[in-house]
PDB file of C-alpha atoms in Angstrom:
ATOM      1  CA  MET A   1     -17.060   7.077   3.004  1.00 91.00           C
ATOM      2  CA  ILE A   2     -13.741   5.161   2.399  1.00 96.00           C
ATOM      3  CA  VAL A   3     -13.605   3.153  -0.864  1.00 97.00           C
ATOM      4  CA  ILE A   4     -12.051   0.012  -1.296  1.00 96.00           C
ATOM      5  CA  PHE A   5     -10.931   0.065  -4.836  1.00 96.00           C
ATOM      6  CA  ASP A   6     -11.371  -3.179  -6.940  1.00 94.00           C
ATOM      7  CA  TYR A   7      -9.154  -3.707  -9.519  1.00 91.00           C
ATOM      8  CA  GLY A   8      -9.759  -7.414 -10.094  1.00 86.00           C
ATOM      9  CA  ALA A   9      -7.079  -8.863  -7.530  1.00 75.00           C
ATOM     10  CA  GLY A  10      -7.021  -7.324  -4.700  1.00 67.00           C
ATOM     11  CA  ASN A  11      -7.241  -8.747  -1.022  1.00 75.00           C
ATOM     12  CA  LEU A  12     -10.556  -7.206  -1.043  1.00 85.00           C
ATOM     13  CA  ARG A  13     -12.406  -9.373   1.621  1.00 87.00           C
ATOM     14  CA  SER A  14      -9.717  -9.179   4.408  1.00 91.00           C
ATOM     15  CA  VAL A  15      -9.446  -5.571   3.806  1.00 92.00           C
ATOM     16  CA  ALA A  16     -13.016  -5.471   4.173  1.00 93.00           C
ATOM     17  CA  ASN A  17     -13.314  -7.458   7.428  1.00 93.00           C
ATOM     18  CA  THR A  18     -10.428  -4.945   9.062  1.00 94.00           C
ATOM     19  CA  LEU A  19     -12.503  -1.754   8.711  1.00 95.00           C
ATOM     20  CA  ASP A  20     -15.733  -4.312   9.869  1.00 93.00           C
ATOM     21  CA  ALA A  21     -13.317  -4.911  12.934  1.00 93.00           C
ATOM     22  CA  VAL A  22     -12.602  -1.649  13.426  1.00 94.00           C
ATOM     23  CA  ARG A  23     -16.398  -0.516  12.785  1.00 94.00           C
ATOM     24  CA  SER A  24     -15.595   1.997   9.905  1.00 94.00           C
ATOM     25  CA  THR A  25     -17.974   2.362   7.189  1.00 94.00           C
ATOM     26  CA  TYR A  26     -16.784   1.171   3.455  1.00 96.00           C
ATOM     27  CA  THR A  27     -17.978   0.785   0.034  1.00 95.00           C
ATOM     28  CA  ILE A  28     -16.288  -1.264  -3.176  1.00 95.00           C
ATOM     29  CA  ALA A  29     -16.070   0.031  -6.063  1.00 95.00           C
ATOM     30  CA  ASN A  30     -14.457  -0.268  -9.597  1.00 94.00           C
ATOM     31  CA  ASP A  31     -14.683   2.604 -11.611  1.00 96.00           C
ATOM     32  CA  ALA A  32     -13.837   6.367 -11.954  1.00 97.00           C
ATOM     33  CA  ASP A  33     -16.867   7.437 -10.516  1.00 96.00           C
ATOM     34  CA  GLY A  34     -16.650   5.296  -7.559  1.00 96.00           C
ATOM     35  CA  LEU A  35     -13.278   7.315  -7.025  1.00 97.00           C
ATOM     36  CA  ARG A  36     -15.022  10.476  -7.392  1.00 96.00           C
ATOM     37  CA  GLY A  37     -17.325  10.016  -4.487  1.00 94.00           C
ATOM     38  CA  ALA A  38     -14.792   8.706  -2.181  1.00 96.00           C
ATOM     39  CA  SER A  39     -13.773  10.657   1.200  1.00 96.00           C
ATOM     40  CA  LYS A  40     -10.704   8.333   1.391  1.00 98.00           C
ATOM     41  CA  ILE A  41      -9.493   5.607  -0.929  1.00 98.00           C
ATOM     42  CA  ILE A  42      -7.679   2.050  -0.094  1.00 97.00           C
ATOM     43  CA  LEU A  43      -5.848   0.669  -2.804  1.00 96.00           C
ATOM     44  CA  PRO A  44      -4.996  -2.707  -1.890  1.00 94.00           C
ATOM     45  CA  GLY A  45      -2.937  -4.969  -3.541  1.00 84.00           C
ATOM     46  CA  VAL A  46      -1.163  -8.572  -4.471  1.00 82.00           C
ATOM     47  CA  GLY A  47       0.265  -9.886  -7.379  1.00 83.00           C
ATOM     48  CA  HIS A  48       1.967  -8.282 -10.503  1.00 87.00           C
ATOM     49  CA  PHE A  49       3.228  -4.531 -10.537  1.00 91.00           C
ATOM     50  CA  GLY A  50       2.596  -4.784 -14.518  1.00 89.00           C
ATOM     51  CA  GLN A  51      -0.724  -6.356 -14.366  1.00 92.00           C
ATOM     52  CA  MET A  52      -2.015  -4.134 -11.411  1.00 93.00           C
ATOM     53  CA  LEU A  53      -1.286  -0.741 -13.430  1.00 94.00           C
ATOM     54  CA  ALA A  54      -2.759  -2.200 -16.790  1.00 94.00           C
ATOM     55  CA  ALA A  55      -5.717  -3.396 -15.029  1.00 94.00           C
ATOM     56  CA  LEU A  56      -6.236   0.328 -13.463  1.00 95.00           C
ATOM     57  CA  ASP A  57      -5.630   1.324 -17.180  1.00 96.00           C
ATOM     58  CA  ARG A  58      -8.283  -0.816 -18.537  1.00 95.00           C
ATOM     59  CA  LEU A  59     -10.621   0.255 -16.044  1.00 96.00           C
ATOM     60  CA  LYS A  60      -9.677   4.072 -17.249  1.00 97.00           C
ATOM     61  CA  VAL A  61      -9.400   5.223 -13.392  1.00 97.00           C
ATOM     62  CA  ARG A  62      -5.441   6.127 -13.651  1.00 96.00           C
ATOM     63  CA  GLU A  63      -5.910   9.608 -14.178  1.00 97.00           C
ATOM     64  CA  THR A  64      -9.018   9.931 -11.694  1.00 97.00           C
ATOM     65  CA  LEU A  65      -6.808   8.320  -8.997  1.00 98.00           C
ATOM     66  CA  VAL A  66      -4.186  10.378  -9.557  1.00 97.00           C
ATOM     67  CA  GLU A  67      -6.015  13.389  -9.477  1.00 97.00           C
ATOM     68  CA  ARG A  68      -8.106  12.261  -6.123  1.00 97.00           C
ATOM     69  CA  ILE A  69      -4.668  11.808  -4.456  1.00 98.00           C
ATOM     70  CA  ARG A  70      -3.215  15.026  -5.476  1.00 97.00           C
ATOM     71  CA  SER A  71      -6.202  16.955  -4.638  1.00 97.00           C
ATOM     72  CA  GLY A  72      -5.395  15.770  -1.089  1.00 97.00           C
ATOM     73  CA  VAL A  73      -8.144  12.764  -0.614  1.00 98.00           C
ATOM     74  CA  PRO A  74      -6.597  10.684   2.309  1.00 98.00           C
ATOM     75  CA  PHE A  75      -5.027   7.733   0.257  1.00 98.00           C
ATOM     76  CA  LEU A  76      -3.475   4.065   1.584  1.00 98.00           C
ATOM     77  CA  GLY A  77      -2.214   2.047  -0.541  1.00 97.00           C
ATOM     78  CA  ILE A  78      -1.173  -1.608   0.678  1.00 97.00           C
ATOM     79  CA  CYS A  79       1.711  -4.049  -0.710  1.00 96.00           C
ATOM     80  CA  LEU A  80       1.168  -3.569  -4.168  1.00 95.00           C
ATOM     81  CA  GLY A  81      -1.007  -0.320  -3.616  1.00 96.00           C
ATOM     82  CA  LEU A  82       1.962   1.139  -2.095  1.00 97.00           C
ATOM     83  CA  GLN A  83       4.615   0.352  -5.059  1.00 97.00           C
ATOM     84  CA  ALA A  84       2.147   1.372  -7.651  1.00 97.00           C
ATOM     85  CA  LEU A  85       2.924   5.256  -5.946  1.00 98.00           C
ATOM     86  CA  PHE A  86       6.362   5.145  -7.573  1.00 98.00           C
ATOM     87  CA  GLU A  87       7.361   5.606 -11.011  1.00 97.00           C
ATOM     88  CA  SER A  88       8.058   2.263 -12.228  1.00 96.00           C
ATOM     89  CA  GLY A  89       8.797  -1.397 -11.160  1.00 94.00           C
ATOM     90  CA  GLU A  90      11.344  -3.871 -12.047  1.00 94.00           C
ATOM     91  CA  GLU A  91       8.774  -6.554 -12.597  1.00 91.00           C
ATOM     92  CA  ALA A  92       7.234  -4.753 -15.432  1.00 92.00           C
ATOM     93  CA  PRO A  93       9.583  -2.009 -16.983  1.00 92.00           C
ATOM     94  CA  GLU A  94       7.378  -1.304 -19.702  1.00 92.00           C
ATOM     95  CA  GLN A  95       4.351  -0.403 -17.482  1.00 92.00           C
ATOM     96  CA  LYS A  96       4.511   3.033 -15.534  1.00 95.00           C
ATOM     97  CA  GLY A  97       3.680   3.357 -11.971  1.00 96.00           C
ATOM     98  CA  LEU A  98       1.282   6.084 -10.883  1.00 97.00           C
ATOM     99  CA  GLY A  99       4.484   8.495 -10.447  1.00 97.00           C
ATOM    100  CA  ILE A 100       3.308   9.958  -7.191  1.00 97.00           C
ATOM    101  CA  PHE A 101       6.725   9.517  -5.875  1.00 98.00           C
ATOM    102  CA  SER A 102      10.431   9.099  -7.589  1.00 96.00           C
ATOM    103  CA  GLY A 103      11.844   5.923  -7.845  1.00 96.00           C
ATOM    104  CA  VAL A 104      11.887   1.984  -8.910  1.00 97.00           C
ATOM    105  CA  VAL A 105      10.486  -0.592  -7.297  1.00 97.00           C
ATOM    106  CA  ARG A 106      13.415  -3.650  -7.158  1.00 97.00           C
ATOM    107  CA  ARG A 107      13.490  -7.069  -6.504  1.00 97.00           C
ATOM    108  CA  PHE A 108      15.067  -8.437  -3.632  1.00 97.00           C
ATOM    109  CA  PRO A 109      18.644  -9.610  -4.404  1.00 95.00           C
ATOM    110  CA  PRO A 110      19.410 -13.077  -5.155  1.00 91.00           C
ATOM    111  CA  LYS A 111      21.222 -14.037  -2.108  1.00 90.00           C
ATOM    112  CA  VAL A 112      18.068 -14.138   0.132  1.00 92.00           C
ATOM    113  CA  ARG A 113      14.689 -16.228  -0.080  1.00 92.00           C
ATOM    114  CA  VAL A 114      12.165 -14.470  -2.243  1.00 93.00           C
ATOM    115  CA  PRO A 115       9.789 -13.750  -1.657  1.00 93.00           C
ATOM    116  CA  GLN A 116       9.766 -12.346   1.716  1.00 94.00           C
ATOM    117  CA  MET A 117       7.188 -14.032   3.674  1.00 94.00           C
ATOM    118  CA  GLY A 118       6.252 -13.667   7.322  1.00 95.00           C
ATOM    119  CA  TRP A 119       6.546 -11.353  10.559  1.00 97.00           C
ATOM    120  CA  ASN A 120       9.425  -8.802  10.689  1.00 97.00           C
ATOM    121  CA  VAL A 121      10.208  -5.894  12.708  1.00 97.00           C
ATOM    122  CA  ILE A 122       9.867  -2.318  11.220  1.00 97.00           C
ATOM    123  CA  SER A 123      11.537   0.964  12.482  1.00 96.00           C
ATOM    124  CA  ALA A 124       9.240   3.884  12.646  1.00 93.00           C
ATOM    125  CA  ARG A 125       9.614   7.464  12.472  1.00 91.00           C
ATOM    126  CA  PRO A 126       8.426   9.558  15.377  1.00 90.00           C
ATOM    127  CA  GLY A 127       5.483  11.396  14.585  1.00 91.00           C
ATOM    128  CA  SER A 128       3.866   9.252  12.250  1.00 94.00           C
ATOM    129  CA  ARG A 129      -0.277   9.217  12.489  1.00 96.00           C
ATOM    130  CA  LEU A 130      -0.830   6.041  10.533  1.00 97.00           C
ATOM    131  CA  LEU A 131       1.558   4.160  12.555  1.00 97.00           C
ATOM    132  CA  ALA A 132       0.718   5.769  16.065  1.00 96.00           C
ATOM    133  CA  GLY A 133       0.206   3.667  19.390  1.00 95.00           C
ATOM    134  CA  LEU A 134       2.409   0.879  17.353  1.00 94.00           C
ATOM    135  CA  GLY A 135       5.716   1.417  19.109  1.00 86.00           C
ATOM    136  CA  PRO A 136       8.954   2.200  17.635  1.00 81.00           C
ATOM    137  CA  GLN A 137       9.886  -1.560  16.458  1.00 88.00           C
ATOM    138  CA  PRO A 138       6.595  -3.236  16.111  1.00 95.00           C
ATOM    139  CA  TYR A 139       6.066  -6.706  13.891  1.00 96.00           C
ATOM    140  CA  LEU A 140       4.008  -7.085  11.062  1.00 98.00           C
ATOM    141  CA  TYR A 141       3.258  -9.497   8.291  1.00 97.00           C
ATOM    142  CA  PHE A 142       4.800  -9.016   5.105  1.00 97.00           C
ATOM    143  CA  ALA A 143       4.368 -11.099   1.733  1.00 95.00           C
ATOM    144  CA  HIS A 144       6.140  -9.523  -0.991  1.00 95.00           C
ATOM    145  CA  SER A 145       9.346  -9.927  -3.799  1.00 95.00           C
ATOM    146  CA  TYR A 146       9.786  -6.368  -4.788  1.00 97.00           C
ATOM    147  CA  TYR A 147      10.644  -3.353  -2.355  1.00 97.00           C
ATOM    148  CA  ALA A 148      10.051   0.268  -2.504  1.00 98.00           C
ATOM    149  CA  PRO A 149      13.084   2.612  -1.962  1.00 98.00           C
ATOM    150  CA  VAL A 150      13.781   4.811   0.673  1.00 98.00           C
ATOM    151  CA  ILE A 151      12.642   8.111   0.475  1.00 98.00           C
ATOM    152  CA  PRO A 152      12.068  11.345   2.302  1.00 97.00           C
ATOM    153  CA  GLN A 153       8.555  10.517   2.774  1.00 97.00           C
ATOM    154  CA  THR A 154       9.523   6.984   4.219  1.00 98.00           C
ATOM    155  CA  ALA A 155       7.551   6.620   7.462  1.00 97.00           C
ATOM    156  CA  ALA A 156       8.985   3.233   8.634  1.00 97.00           C
ATOM    157  CA  ILE A 157      11.740   1.202   7.390  1.00 97.00           C
ATOM    158  CA  CYS A 158      12.101  -2.494   7.232  1.00 98.00           C
ATOM    159  CA  ASN A 159      15.597  -4.489   6.435  1.00 97.00           C
ATOM    160  CA  TYR A 160      15.403  -7.841   4.294  1.00 96.00           C
ATOM    161  CA  ALA A 161      18.655  -7.995   2.925  1.00 93.00           C
ATOM    162  CA  VAL A 162      18.653  -4.330   1.838  1.00 96.00           C
ATOM    163  CA  ALA A 163      16.677  -1.197   3.890  1.00 97.00           C
ATOM    164  CA  TYR A 164      13.235  -0.543   1.856  1.00 98.00           C
ATOM    165  CA  THR A 165      10.318   1.640   2.641  1.00 98.00           C
ATOM    166  CA  ALA A 166       8.090  -0.226   4.829  1.00 98.00           C
ATOM    167  CA  ALA A 167       5.416   2.808   5.017  1.00 98.00           C
ATOM    168  CA  ILE A 168       5.301   5.958   3.452  1.00 98.00           C
ATOM    169  CA  GLU A 169       3.308   8.911   4.959  1.00 97.00           C
ATOM    170  CA  ALA A 170       3.439  12.353   3.139  1.00 96.00           C
ATOM    171  CA  GLY A 171       0.492  14.428   3.906  1.00 95.00           C
ATOM    172  CA  ASN A 172      -2.902  12.787   2.816  1.00 97.00           C
ATOM    173  CA  ILE A 173      -0.811   9.862   1.033  1.00 98.00           C
ATOM    174  CA  CYS A 174      -0.282   6.592   3.201  1.00 98.00           C
ATOM    175  CA  GLY A 175       1.022   3.250   1.758  1.00 98.00           C
ATOM    176  CA  VAL A 176       2.195   0.556   3.972  1.00 98.00           C
ATOM    177  CA  GLN A 177       4.515  -2.682   2.379  1.00 98.00           C
ATOM    178  CA  PHE A 178       2.993  -5.148   5.000  1.00 97.00           C
ATOM    179  CA  HIS A 179      -0.397  -6.451   5.209  1.00 96.00           C
ATOM    180  CA  PRO A 180      -2.522  -4.778   7.893  1.00 96.00           C
ATOM    181  CA  GLU A 181      -5.060  -7.119   7.137  1.00 94.00           C
ATOM    182  CA  LYS A 182      -2.834  -9.996   8.058  1.00 94.00           C
ATOM    183  CA  SER A 183      -0.668  -8.503  11.480  1.00 96.00           C
ATOM    184  CA  GLY A 184      -3.031  -8.844  13.930  1.00 95.00           C
ATOM    185  CA  PRO A 185      -4.267  -6.233  16.701  1.00 95.00           C
ATOM    186  CA  LEU A 186      -1.246  -4.108  15.385  1.00 96.00           C
ATOM    187  CA  GLY A 187      -2.783  -4.170  11.764  1.00 96.00           C
ATOM    188  CA  LEU A 188      -6.179  -3.072  13.027  1.00 96.00           C
ATOM    189  CA  ARG A 189      -4.425  -0.411  14.744  1.00 97.00           C
ATOM    190  CA  VAL A 190      -2.763   0.652  11.312  1.00 97.00           C
ATOM    191  CA  MET A 191      -6.496   0.447   9.725  1.00 96.00           C
ATOM    192  CA  ARG A 192      -8.261   2.695  12.467  1.00 96.00           C
ATOM    193  CA  ASN A 193      -5.913   5.200  12.418  1.00 97.00           C
ATOM    194  CA  PHE A 194      -6.344   5.892   8.833  1.00 97.00           C
ATOM    195  CA  ALA A 195     -10.177   5.494   8.942  1.00 95.00           C
ATOM    196  CA  GLU A 196      -9.559   8.469  11.604  1.00 93.00           C
ATOM    197  CA  LEU A 197      -7.038  10.627   9.468  1.00 88.00           C
TER     198      LEU A 197
END
């Protein structure tokens, strides 16, 4: 069963609607027991890096979430859910990320409008299972002020003043900076691809 994790501020209904559209079964959980019972985990995120990580700590699920990810359970982080996979973020330097990947999530430079809001093209690497069927340069919907660095596990890059990670894929671990639930048919394809992993 896919578990959409509810930490109190995620875009749960829209994500659930995309799973309904691709005919995937799911449940919503907000505790460690829910994570332990998951065959796949989706962590949708909107808002503030520090508040999200603090919420995971308040719910006492950080260790369980990291353990489940490291044990091989398929995981999809959406927007802030991708950023949480890194060690830290400039938005809340005092708050540690999940530390699955090395690096710091940084704010876009002042020369561009923030947040990046709207459609942008990504450049996907060949062979990504998560992005299969999207084509090499699909347009997807973004809404964010901070970005994850490009790392060896980056599956797609987007450019907005700087090149940054638009998608990650490393074994069971997936993440997207764009919002598949707002990206039309291509977003549905991403969700179907994850559900079928």
